[in-house]
mmCIF file with all atom_site columns, C-alpha atoms in Angstrom:
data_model
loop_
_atom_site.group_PDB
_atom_site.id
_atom_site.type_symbol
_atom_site.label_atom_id
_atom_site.label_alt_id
_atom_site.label_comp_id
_atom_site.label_asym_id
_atom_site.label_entity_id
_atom_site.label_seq_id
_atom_site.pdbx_PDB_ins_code
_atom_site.Cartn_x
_atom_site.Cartn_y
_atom_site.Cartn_z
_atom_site.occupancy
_atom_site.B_iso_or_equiv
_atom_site.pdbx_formal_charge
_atom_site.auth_seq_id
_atom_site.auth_comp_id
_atom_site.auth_asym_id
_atom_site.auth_atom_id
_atom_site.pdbx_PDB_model_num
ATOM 1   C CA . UNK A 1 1   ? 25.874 -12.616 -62.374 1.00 70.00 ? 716 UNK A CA 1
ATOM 2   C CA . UNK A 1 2   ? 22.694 -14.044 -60.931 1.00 80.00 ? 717 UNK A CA 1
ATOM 3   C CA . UNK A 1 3   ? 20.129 -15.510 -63.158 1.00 89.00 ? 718 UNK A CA 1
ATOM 4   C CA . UNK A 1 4   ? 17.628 -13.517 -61.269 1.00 94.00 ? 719 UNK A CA 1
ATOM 5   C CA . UNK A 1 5   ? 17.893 -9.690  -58.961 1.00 94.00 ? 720 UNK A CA 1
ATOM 6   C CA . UNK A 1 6   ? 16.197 -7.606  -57.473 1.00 93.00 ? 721 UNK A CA 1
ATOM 7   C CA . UNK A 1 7   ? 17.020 -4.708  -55.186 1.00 88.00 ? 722 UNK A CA 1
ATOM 8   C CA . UNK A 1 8   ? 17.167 -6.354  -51.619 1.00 85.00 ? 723 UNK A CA 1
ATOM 9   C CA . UNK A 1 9   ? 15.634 -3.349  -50.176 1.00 86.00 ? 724 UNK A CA 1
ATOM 10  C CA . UNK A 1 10  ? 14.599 -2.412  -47.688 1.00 92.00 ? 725 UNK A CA 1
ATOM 11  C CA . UNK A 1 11  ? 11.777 -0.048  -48.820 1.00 94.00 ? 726 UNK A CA 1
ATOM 12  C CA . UNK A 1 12  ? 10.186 1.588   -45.854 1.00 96.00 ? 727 UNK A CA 1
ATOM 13  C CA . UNK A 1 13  ? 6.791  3.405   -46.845 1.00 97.00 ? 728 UNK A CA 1
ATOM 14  C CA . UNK A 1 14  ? 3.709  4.579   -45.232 1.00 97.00 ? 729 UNK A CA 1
ATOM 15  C CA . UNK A 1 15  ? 0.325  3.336   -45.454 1.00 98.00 ? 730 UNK A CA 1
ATOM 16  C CA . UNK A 1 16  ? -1.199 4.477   -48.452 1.00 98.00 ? 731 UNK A CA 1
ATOM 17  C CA . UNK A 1 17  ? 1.780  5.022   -51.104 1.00 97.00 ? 732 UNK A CA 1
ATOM 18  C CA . UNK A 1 18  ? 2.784  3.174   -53.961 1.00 97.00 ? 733 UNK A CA 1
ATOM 19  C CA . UNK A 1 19  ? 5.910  1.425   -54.138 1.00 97.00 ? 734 UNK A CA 1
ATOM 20  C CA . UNK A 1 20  ? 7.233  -0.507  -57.243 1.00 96.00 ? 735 UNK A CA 1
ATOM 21  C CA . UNK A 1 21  ? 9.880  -3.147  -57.079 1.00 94.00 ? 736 UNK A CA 1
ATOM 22  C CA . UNK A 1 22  ? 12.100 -4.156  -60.315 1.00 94.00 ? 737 UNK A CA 1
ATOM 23  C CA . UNK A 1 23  ? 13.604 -7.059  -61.208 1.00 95.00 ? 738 UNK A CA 1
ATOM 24  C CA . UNK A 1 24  ? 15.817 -8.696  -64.125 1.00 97.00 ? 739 UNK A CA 1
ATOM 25  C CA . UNK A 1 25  ? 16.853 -12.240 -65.685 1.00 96.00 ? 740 UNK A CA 1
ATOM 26  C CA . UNK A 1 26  ? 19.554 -12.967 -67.802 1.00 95.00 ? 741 UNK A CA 1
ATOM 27  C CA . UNK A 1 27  ? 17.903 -16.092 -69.519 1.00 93.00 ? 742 UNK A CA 1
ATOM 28  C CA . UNK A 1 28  ? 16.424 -14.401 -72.789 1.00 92.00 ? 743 UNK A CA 1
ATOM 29  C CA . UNK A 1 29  ? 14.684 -18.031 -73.255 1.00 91.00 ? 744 UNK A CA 1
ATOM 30  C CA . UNK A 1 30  ? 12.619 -17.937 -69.856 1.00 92.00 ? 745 UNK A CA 1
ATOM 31  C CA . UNK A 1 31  ? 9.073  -18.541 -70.284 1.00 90.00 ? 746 UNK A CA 1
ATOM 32  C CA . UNK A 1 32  ? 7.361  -17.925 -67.694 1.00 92.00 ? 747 UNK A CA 1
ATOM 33  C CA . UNK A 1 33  ? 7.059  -15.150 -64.843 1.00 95.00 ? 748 UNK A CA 1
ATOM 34  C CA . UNK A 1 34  ? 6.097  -15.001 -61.276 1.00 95.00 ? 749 UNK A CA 1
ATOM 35  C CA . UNK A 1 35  ? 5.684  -12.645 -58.259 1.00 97.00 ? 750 UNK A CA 1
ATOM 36  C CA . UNK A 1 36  ? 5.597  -14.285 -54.839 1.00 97.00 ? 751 UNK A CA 1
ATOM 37  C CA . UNK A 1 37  ? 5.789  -13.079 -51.461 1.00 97.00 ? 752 UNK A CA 1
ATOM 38  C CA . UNK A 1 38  ? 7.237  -14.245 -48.535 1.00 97.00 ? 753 UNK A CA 1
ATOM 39  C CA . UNK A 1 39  ? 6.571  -13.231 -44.542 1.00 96.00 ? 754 UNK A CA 1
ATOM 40  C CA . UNK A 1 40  ? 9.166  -13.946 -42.157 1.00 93.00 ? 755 UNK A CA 1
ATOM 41  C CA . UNK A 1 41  ? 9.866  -17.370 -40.917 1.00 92.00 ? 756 UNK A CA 1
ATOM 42  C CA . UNK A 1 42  ? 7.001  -18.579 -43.532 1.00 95.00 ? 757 UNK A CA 1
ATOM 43  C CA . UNK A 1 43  ? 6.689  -20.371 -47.198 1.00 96.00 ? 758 UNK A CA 1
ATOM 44  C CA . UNK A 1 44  ? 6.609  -18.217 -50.200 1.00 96.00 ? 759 UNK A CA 1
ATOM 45  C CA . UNK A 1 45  ? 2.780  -17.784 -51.590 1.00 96.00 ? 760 UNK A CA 1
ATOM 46  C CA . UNK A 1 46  ? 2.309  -16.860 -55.169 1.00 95.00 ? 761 UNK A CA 1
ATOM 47  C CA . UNK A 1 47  ? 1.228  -13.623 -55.247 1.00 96.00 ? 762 UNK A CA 1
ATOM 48  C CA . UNK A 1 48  ? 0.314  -13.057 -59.336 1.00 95.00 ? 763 UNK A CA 1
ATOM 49  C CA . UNK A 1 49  ? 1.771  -14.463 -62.326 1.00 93.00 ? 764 UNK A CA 1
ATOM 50  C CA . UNK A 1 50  ? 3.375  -12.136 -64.552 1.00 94.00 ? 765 UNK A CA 1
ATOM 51  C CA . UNK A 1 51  ? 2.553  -12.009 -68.555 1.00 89.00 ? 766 UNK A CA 1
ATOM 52  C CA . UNK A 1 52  ? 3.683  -10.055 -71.489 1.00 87.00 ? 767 UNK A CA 1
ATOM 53  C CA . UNK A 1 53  ? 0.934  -8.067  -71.619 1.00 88.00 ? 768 UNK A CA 1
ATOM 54  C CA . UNK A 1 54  ? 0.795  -6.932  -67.955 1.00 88.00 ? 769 UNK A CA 1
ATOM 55  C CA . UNK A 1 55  ? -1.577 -7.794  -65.755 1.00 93.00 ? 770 UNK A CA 1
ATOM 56  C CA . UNK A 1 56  ? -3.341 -6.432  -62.524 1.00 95.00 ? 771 UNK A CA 1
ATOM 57  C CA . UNK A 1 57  ? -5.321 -7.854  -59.337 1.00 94.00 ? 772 UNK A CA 1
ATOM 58  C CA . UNK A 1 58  ? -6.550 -5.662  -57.192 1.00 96.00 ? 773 UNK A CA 1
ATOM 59  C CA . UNK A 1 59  ? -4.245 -2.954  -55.907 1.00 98.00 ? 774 UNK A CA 1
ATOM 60  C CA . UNK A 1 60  ? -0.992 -4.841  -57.649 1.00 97.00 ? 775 UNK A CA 1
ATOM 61  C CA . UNK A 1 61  ? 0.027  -4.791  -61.355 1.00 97.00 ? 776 UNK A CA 1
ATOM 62  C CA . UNK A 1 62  ? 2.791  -6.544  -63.002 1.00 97.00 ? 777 UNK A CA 1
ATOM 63  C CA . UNK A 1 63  ? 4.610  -5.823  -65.856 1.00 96.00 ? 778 UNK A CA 1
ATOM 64  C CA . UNK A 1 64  ? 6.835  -7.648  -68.703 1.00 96.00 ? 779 UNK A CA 1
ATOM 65  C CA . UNK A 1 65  ? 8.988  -6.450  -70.498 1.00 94.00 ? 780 UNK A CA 1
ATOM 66  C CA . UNK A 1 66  ? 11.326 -9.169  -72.626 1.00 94.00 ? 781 UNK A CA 1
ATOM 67  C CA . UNK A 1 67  ? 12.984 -7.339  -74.702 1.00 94.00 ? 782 UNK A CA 1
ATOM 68  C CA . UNK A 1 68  ? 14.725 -5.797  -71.570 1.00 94.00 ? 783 UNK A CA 1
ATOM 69  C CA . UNK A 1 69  ? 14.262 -9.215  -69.313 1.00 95.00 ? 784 UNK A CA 1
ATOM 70  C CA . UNK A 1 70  ? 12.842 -6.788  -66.901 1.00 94.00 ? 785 UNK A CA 1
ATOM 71  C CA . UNK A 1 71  ? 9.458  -7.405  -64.482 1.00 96.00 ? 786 UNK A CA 1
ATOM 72  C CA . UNK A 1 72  ? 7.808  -5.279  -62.470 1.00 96.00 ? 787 UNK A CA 1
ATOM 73  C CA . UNK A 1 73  ? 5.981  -4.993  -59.542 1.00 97.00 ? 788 UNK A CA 1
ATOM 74  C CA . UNK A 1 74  ? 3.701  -1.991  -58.431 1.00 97.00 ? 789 UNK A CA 1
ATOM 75  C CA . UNK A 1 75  ? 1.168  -1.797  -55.091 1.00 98.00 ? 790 UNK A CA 1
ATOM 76  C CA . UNK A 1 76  ? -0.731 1.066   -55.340 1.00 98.00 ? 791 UNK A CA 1
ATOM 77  C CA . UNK A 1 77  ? -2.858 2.224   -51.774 1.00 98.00 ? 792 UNK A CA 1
ATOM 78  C CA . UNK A 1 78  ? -0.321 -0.005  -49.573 1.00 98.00 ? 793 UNK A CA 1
ATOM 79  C CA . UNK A 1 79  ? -1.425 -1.992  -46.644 1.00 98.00 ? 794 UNK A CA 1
ATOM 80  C CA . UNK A 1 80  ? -0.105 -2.602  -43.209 1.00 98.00 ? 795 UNK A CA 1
ATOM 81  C CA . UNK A 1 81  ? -0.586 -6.422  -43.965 1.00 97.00 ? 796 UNK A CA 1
ATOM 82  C CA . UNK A 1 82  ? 1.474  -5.918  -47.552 1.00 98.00 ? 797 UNK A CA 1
ATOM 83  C CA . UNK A 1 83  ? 4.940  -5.798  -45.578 1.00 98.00 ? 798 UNK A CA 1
ATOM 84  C CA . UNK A 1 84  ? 6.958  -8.911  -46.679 1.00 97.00 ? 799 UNK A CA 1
ATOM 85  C CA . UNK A 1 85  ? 9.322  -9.633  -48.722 1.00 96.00 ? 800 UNK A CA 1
ATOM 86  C CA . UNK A 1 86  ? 8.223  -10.119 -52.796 1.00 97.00 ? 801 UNK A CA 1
ATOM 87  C CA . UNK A 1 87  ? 9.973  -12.754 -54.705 1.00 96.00 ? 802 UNK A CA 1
ATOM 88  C CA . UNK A 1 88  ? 10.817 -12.480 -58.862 1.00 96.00 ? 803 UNK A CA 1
ATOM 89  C CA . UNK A 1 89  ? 10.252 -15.609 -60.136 1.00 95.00 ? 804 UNK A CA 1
ATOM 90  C CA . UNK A 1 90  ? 11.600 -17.272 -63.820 1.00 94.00 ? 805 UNK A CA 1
ATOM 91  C CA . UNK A 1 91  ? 11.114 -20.491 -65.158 1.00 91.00 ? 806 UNK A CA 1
ATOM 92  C CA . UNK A 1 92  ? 13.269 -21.931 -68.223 1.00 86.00 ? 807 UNK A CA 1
ATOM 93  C CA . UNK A 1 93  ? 11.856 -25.256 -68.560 1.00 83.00 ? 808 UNK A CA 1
ATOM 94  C CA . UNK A 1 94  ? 11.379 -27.153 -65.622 1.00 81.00 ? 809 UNK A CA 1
ATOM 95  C CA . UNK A 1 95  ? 13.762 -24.812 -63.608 1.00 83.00 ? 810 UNK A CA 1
ATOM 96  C CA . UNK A 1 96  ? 12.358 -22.084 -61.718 1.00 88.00 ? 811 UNK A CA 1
ATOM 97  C CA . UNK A 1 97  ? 14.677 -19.665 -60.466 1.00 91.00 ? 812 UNK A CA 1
ATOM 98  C CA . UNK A 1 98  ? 14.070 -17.400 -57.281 1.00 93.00 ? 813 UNK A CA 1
ATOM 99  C CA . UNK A 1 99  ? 15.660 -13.381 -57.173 1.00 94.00 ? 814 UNK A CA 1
ATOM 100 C CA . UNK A 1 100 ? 16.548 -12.805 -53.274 1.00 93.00 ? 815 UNK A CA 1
ATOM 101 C CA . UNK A 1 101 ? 14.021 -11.029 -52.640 1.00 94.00 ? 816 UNK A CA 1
ATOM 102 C CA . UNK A 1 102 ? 12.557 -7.262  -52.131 1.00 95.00 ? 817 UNK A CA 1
ATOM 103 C CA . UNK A 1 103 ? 11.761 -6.317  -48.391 1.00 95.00 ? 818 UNK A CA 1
ATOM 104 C CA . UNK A 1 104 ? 9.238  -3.821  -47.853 1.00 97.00 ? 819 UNK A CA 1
ATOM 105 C CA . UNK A 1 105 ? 7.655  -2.415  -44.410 1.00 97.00 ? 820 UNK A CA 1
ATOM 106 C CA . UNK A 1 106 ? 4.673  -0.337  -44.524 1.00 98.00 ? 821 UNK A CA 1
ATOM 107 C CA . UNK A 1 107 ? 4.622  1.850   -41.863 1.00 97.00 ? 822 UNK A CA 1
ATOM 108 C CA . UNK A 1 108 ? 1.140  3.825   -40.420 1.00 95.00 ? 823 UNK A CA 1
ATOM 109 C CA . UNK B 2 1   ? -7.144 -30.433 -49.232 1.00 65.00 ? 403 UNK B CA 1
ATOM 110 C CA . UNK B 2 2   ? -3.724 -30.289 -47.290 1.00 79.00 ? 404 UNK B CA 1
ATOM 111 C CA . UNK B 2 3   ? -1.724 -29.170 -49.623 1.00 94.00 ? 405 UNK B CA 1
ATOM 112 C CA . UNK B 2 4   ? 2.408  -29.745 -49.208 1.00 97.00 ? 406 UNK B CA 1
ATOM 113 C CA . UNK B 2 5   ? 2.814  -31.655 -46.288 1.00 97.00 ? 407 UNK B CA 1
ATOM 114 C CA . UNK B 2 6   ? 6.218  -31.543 -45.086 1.00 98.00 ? 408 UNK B CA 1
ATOM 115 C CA . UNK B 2 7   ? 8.120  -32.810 -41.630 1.00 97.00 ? 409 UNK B CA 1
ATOM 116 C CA . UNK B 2 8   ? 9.324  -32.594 -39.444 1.00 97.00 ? 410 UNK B CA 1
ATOM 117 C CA . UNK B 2 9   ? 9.392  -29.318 -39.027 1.00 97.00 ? 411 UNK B CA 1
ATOM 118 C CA . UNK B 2 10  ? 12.626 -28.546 -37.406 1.00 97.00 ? 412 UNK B CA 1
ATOM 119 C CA . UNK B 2 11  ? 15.594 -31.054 -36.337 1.00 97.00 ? 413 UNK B CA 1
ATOM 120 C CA . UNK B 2 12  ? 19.395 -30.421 -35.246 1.00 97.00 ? 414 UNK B CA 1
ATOM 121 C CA . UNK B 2 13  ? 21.723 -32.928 -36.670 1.00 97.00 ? 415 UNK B CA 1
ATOM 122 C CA . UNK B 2 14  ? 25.007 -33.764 -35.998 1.00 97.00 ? 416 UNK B CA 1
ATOM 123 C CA . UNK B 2 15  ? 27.834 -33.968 -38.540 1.00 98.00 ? 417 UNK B CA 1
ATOM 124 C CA . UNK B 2 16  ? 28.045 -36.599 -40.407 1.00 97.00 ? 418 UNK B CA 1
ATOM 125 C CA . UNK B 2 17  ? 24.689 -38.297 -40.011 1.00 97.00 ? 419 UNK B CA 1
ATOM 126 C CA . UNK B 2 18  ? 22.037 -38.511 -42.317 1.00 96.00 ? 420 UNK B CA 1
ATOM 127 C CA . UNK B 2 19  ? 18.502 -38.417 -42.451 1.00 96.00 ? 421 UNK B CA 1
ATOM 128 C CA . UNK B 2 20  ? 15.262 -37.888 -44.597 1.00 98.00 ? 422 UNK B CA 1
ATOM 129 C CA . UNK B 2 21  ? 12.705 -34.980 -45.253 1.00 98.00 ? 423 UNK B CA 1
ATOM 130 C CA . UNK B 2 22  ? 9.757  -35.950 -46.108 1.00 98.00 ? 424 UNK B CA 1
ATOM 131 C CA . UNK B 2 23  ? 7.428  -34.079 -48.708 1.00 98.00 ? 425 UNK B CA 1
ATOM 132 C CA . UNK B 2 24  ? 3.788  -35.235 -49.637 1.00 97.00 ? 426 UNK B CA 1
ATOM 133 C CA . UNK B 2 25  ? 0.752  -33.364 -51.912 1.00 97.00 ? 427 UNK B CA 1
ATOM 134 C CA . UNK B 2 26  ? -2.651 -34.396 -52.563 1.00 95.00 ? 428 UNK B CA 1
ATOM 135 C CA . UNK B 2 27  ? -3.170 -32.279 -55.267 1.00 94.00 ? 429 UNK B CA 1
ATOM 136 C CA . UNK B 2 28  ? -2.122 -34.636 -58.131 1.00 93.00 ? 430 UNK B CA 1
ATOM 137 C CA . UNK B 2 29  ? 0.212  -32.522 -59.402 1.00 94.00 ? 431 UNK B CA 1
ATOM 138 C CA . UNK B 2 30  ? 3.222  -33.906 -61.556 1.00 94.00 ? 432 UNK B CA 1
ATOM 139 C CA . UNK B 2 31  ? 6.401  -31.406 -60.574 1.00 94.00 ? 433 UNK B CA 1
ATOM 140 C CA . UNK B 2 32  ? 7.639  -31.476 -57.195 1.00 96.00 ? 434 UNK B CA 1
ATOM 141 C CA . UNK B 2 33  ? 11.125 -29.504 -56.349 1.00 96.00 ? 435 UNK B CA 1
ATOM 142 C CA . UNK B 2 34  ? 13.306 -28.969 -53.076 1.00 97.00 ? 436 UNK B CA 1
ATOM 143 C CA . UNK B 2 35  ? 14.755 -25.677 -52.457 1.00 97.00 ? 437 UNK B CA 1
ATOM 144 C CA . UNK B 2 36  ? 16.784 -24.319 -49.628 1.00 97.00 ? 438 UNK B CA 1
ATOM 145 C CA . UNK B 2 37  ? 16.758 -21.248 -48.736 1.00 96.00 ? 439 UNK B CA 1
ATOM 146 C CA . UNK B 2 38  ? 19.499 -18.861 -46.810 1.00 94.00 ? 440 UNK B CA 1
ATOM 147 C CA . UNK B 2 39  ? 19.800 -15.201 -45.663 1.00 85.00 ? 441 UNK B CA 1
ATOM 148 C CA . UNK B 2 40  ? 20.715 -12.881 -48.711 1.00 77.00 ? 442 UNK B CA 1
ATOM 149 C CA . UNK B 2 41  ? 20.698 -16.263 -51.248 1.00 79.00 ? 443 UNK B CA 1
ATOM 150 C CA . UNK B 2 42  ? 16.887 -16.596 -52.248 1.00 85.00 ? 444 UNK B CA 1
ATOM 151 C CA . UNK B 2 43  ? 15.814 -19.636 -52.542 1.00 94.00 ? 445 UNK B CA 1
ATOM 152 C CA . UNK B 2 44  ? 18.310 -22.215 -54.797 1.00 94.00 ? 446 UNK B CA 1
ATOM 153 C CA . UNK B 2 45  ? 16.985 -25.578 -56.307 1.00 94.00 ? 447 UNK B CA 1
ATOM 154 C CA . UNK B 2 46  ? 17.939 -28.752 -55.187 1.00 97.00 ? 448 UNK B CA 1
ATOM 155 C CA . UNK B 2 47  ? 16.481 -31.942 -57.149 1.00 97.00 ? 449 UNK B CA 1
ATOM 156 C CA . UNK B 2 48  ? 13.335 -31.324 -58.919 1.00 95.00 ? 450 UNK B CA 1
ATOM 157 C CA . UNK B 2 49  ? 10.774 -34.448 -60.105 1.00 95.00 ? 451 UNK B CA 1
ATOM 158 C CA . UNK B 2 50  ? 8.673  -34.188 -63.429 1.00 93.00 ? 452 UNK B CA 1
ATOM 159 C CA . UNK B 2 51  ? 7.135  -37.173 -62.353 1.00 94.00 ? 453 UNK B CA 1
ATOM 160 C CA . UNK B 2 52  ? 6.596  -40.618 -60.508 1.00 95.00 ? 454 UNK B CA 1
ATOM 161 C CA . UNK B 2 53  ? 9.707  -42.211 -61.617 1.00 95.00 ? 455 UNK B CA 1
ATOM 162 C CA . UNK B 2 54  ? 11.860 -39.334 -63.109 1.00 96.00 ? 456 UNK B CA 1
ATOM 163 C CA . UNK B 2 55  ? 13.831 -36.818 -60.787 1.00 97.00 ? 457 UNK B CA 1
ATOM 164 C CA . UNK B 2 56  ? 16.961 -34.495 -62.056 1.00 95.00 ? 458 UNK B CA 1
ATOM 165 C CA . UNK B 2 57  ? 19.109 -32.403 -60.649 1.00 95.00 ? 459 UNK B CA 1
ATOM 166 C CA . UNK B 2 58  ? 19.275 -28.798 -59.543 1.00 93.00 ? 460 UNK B CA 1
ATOM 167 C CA . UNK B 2 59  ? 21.420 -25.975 -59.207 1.00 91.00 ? 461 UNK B CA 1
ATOM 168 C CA . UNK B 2 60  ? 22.900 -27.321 -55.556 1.00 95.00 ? 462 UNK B CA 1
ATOM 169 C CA . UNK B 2 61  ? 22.106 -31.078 -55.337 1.00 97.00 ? 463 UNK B CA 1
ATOM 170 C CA . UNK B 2 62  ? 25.657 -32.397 -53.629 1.00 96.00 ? 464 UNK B CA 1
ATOM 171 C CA . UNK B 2 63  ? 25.172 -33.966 -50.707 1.00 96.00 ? 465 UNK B CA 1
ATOM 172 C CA . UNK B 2 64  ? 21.200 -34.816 -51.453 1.00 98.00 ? 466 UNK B CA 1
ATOM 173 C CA . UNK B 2 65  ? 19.506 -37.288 -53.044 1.00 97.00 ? 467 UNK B CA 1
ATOM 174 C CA . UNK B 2 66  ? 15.656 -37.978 -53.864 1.00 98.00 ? 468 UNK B CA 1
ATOM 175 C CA . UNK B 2 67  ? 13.681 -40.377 -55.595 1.00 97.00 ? 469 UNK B CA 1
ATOM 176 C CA . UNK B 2 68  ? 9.838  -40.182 -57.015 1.00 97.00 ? 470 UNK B CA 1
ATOM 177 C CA . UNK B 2 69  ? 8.395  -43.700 -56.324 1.00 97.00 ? 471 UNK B CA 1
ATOM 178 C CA . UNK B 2 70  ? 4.548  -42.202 -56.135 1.00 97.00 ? 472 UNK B CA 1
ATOM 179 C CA . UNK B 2 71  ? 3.209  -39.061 -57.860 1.00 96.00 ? 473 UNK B CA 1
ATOM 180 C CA . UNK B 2 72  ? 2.250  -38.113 -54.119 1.00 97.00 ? 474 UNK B CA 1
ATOM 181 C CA . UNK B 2 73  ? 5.898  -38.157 -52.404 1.00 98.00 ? 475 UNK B CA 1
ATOM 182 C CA . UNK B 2 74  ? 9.332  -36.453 -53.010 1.00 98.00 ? 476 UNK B CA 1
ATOM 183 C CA . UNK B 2 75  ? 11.756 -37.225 -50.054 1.00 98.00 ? 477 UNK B CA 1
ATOM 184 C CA . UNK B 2 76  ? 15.004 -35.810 -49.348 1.00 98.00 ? 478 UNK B CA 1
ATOM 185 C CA . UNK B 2 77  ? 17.646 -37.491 -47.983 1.00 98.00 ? 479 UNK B CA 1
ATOM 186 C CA . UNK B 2 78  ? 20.702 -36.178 -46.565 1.00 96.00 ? 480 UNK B CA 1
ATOM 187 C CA . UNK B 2 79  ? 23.641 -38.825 -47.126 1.00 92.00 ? 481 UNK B CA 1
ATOM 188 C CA . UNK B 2 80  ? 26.263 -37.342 -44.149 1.00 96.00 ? 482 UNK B CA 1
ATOM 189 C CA . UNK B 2 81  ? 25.138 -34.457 -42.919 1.00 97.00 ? 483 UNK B CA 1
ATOM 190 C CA . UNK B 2 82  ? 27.175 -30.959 -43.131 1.00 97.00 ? 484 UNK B CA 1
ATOM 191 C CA . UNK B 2 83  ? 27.239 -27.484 -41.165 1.00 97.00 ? 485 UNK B CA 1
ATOM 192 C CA . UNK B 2 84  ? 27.284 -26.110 -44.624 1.00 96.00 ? 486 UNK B CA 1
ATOM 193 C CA . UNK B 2 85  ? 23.282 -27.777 -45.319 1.00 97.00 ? 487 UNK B CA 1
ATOM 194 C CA . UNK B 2 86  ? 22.179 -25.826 -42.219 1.00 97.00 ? 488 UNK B CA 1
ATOM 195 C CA . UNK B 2 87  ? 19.343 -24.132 -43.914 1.00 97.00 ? 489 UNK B CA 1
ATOM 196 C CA . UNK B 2 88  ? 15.600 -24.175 -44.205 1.00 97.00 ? 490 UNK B CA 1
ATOM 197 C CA . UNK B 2 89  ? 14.195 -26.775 -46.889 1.00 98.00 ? 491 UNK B CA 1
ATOM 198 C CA . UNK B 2 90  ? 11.168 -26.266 -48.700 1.00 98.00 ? 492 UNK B CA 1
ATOM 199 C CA . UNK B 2 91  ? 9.347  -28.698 -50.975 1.00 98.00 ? 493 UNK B CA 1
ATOM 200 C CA . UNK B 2 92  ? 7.337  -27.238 -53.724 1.00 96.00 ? 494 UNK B CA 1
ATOM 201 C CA . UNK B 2 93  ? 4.797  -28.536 -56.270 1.00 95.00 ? 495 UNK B CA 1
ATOM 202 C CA . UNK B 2 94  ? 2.675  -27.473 -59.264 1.00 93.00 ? 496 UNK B CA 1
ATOM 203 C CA . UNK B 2 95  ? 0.325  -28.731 -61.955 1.00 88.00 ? 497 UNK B CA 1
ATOM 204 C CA . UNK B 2 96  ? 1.614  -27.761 -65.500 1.00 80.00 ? 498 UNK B CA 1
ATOM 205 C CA . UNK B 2 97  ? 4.410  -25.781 -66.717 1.00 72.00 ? 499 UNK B CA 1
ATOM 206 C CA . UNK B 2 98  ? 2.763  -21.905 -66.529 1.00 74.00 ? 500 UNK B CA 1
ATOM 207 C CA . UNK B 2 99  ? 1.650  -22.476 -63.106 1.00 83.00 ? 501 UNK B CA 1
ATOM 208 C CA . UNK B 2 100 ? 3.514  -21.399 -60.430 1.00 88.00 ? 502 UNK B CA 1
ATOM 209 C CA . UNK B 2 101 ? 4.489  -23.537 -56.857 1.00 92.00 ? 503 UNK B CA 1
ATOM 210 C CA . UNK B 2 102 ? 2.472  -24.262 -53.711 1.00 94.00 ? 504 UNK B CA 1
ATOM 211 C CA . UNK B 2 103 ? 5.171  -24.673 -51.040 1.00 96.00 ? 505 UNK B CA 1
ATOM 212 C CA . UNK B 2 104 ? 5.070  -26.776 -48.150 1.00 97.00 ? 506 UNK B CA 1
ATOM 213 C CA . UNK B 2 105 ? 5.429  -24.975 -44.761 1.00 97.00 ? 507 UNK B CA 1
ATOM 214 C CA . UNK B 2 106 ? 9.831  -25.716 -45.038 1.00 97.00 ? 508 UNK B CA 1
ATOM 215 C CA . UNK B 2 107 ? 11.754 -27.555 -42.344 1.00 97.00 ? 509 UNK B CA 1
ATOM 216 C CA . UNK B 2 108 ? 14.904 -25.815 -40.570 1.00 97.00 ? 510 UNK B CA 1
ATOM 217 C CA . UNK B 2 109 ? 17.099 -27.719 -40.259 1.00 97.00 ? 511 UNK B CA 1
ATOM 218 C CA . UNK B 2 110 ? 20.466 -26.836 -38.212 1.00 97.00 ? 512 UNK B CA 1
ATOM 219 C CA . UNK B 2 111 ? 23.458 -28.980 -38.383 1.00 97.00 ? 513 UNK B CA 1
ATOM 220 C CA . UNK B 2 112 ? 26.043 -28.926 -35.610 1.00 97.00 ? 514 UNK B CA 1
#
């Protein structure tokens, strides 16, 4: 089992819909929590951190939930410039650990 | 600021030789990781640095090595290159434990 998945996708959505993405670790002694996002043929850029009592920026809130090593991810309004793909990110010490990634296309 | 500076950029190698990708941040910032990253895989750790002197391994390190002479650079060196390390490399860093990574701009790298 992977320390860290997500659903690869791909989620295909028109402008304007929300769209959540899920993801779960299997280390119950991670510590911290990331969302990044990717576009193709570029670096990852950290998109939010992620904390236990949820957190939002802007159109995108993320969600914690340890008990079920579960994070969230939900755009609300999406964007044309939002498709790329959106990275789950754990860290247990100085190990951070990367899910595969979560495609999504917005479409007009 | 520049960031993670990292070259080259891209480079074919041939099997069996070996070479070094370099990594550099002007940030100040203590961690610095490699990761390589291929289709379907996400991005897996290499070597990872906690500081100028002090480097440890990852979850795929065979085949690499690094050191951590300055708090600014992280290099990786391939010993004898392998089809199997055809991949794009990207060197990370961050400032504290509950930060997350800036990554450098990766290097694809294609071995033959």
């Amino acid at each position: 089992r992977k320390e860290v998945e997500q659903d690869p996708g791909p989620f295909n959505v028109p402008e304007g819909a929300t769209v959540a993405f899920n993801c779960t670790y299997s280390n119950s002694a991670s510590q911290s929590f990331f969302w990044y996002r990717q576009d193709c043929r570029k670096e990852p850029k950290l998109l939010m951190s992620v904390y236990s009592s949820g957190n939002e920026d802007g159109r995108f809130t993320a969600q914690l939930n340890r008990a079920s090593q579960y994070i969230s991810l939900l755009i609300r309004d999406s964007k044309l410039s939002d498709s790329a793909t959106y990275l789950c990110v754990v860290r247990n010490n100085n190990d951070m650990r990367f899910g595969a990634g979560t495609r999504l296309t917005v479409k007009p | 600021n520049a960031g993670v500076t990292q070259t080259p950029k891209f480079q074919v190698l041939k099997t069996g030789q070996s070479m070094t990708l370099q990594c550099a941040q002007d940030m100040n910032h203590e961690y610095m990781s490699w990761y390589r990253q291929d289709p379907g895989m996400g991005l897996r750790l290499i070597h990872y640095s906690v500081g100028a002197g002090i480097t440890d391994q990852g979850e795929v390190p065979n085949g690499y090595n690094v050191s951590r002479s300055t708090t600014e650079d992280f290099p990786l060196r391939l010993l004898s290159a392998a089809p199997s390390q055809t991949s794009v490399y990207f060197c990370a860093s961050r400032d504290g434990q509950n930060v997350g990574y800036t990554f450098g701009s990766g290097t694809r790298l294609t071995v033959v």
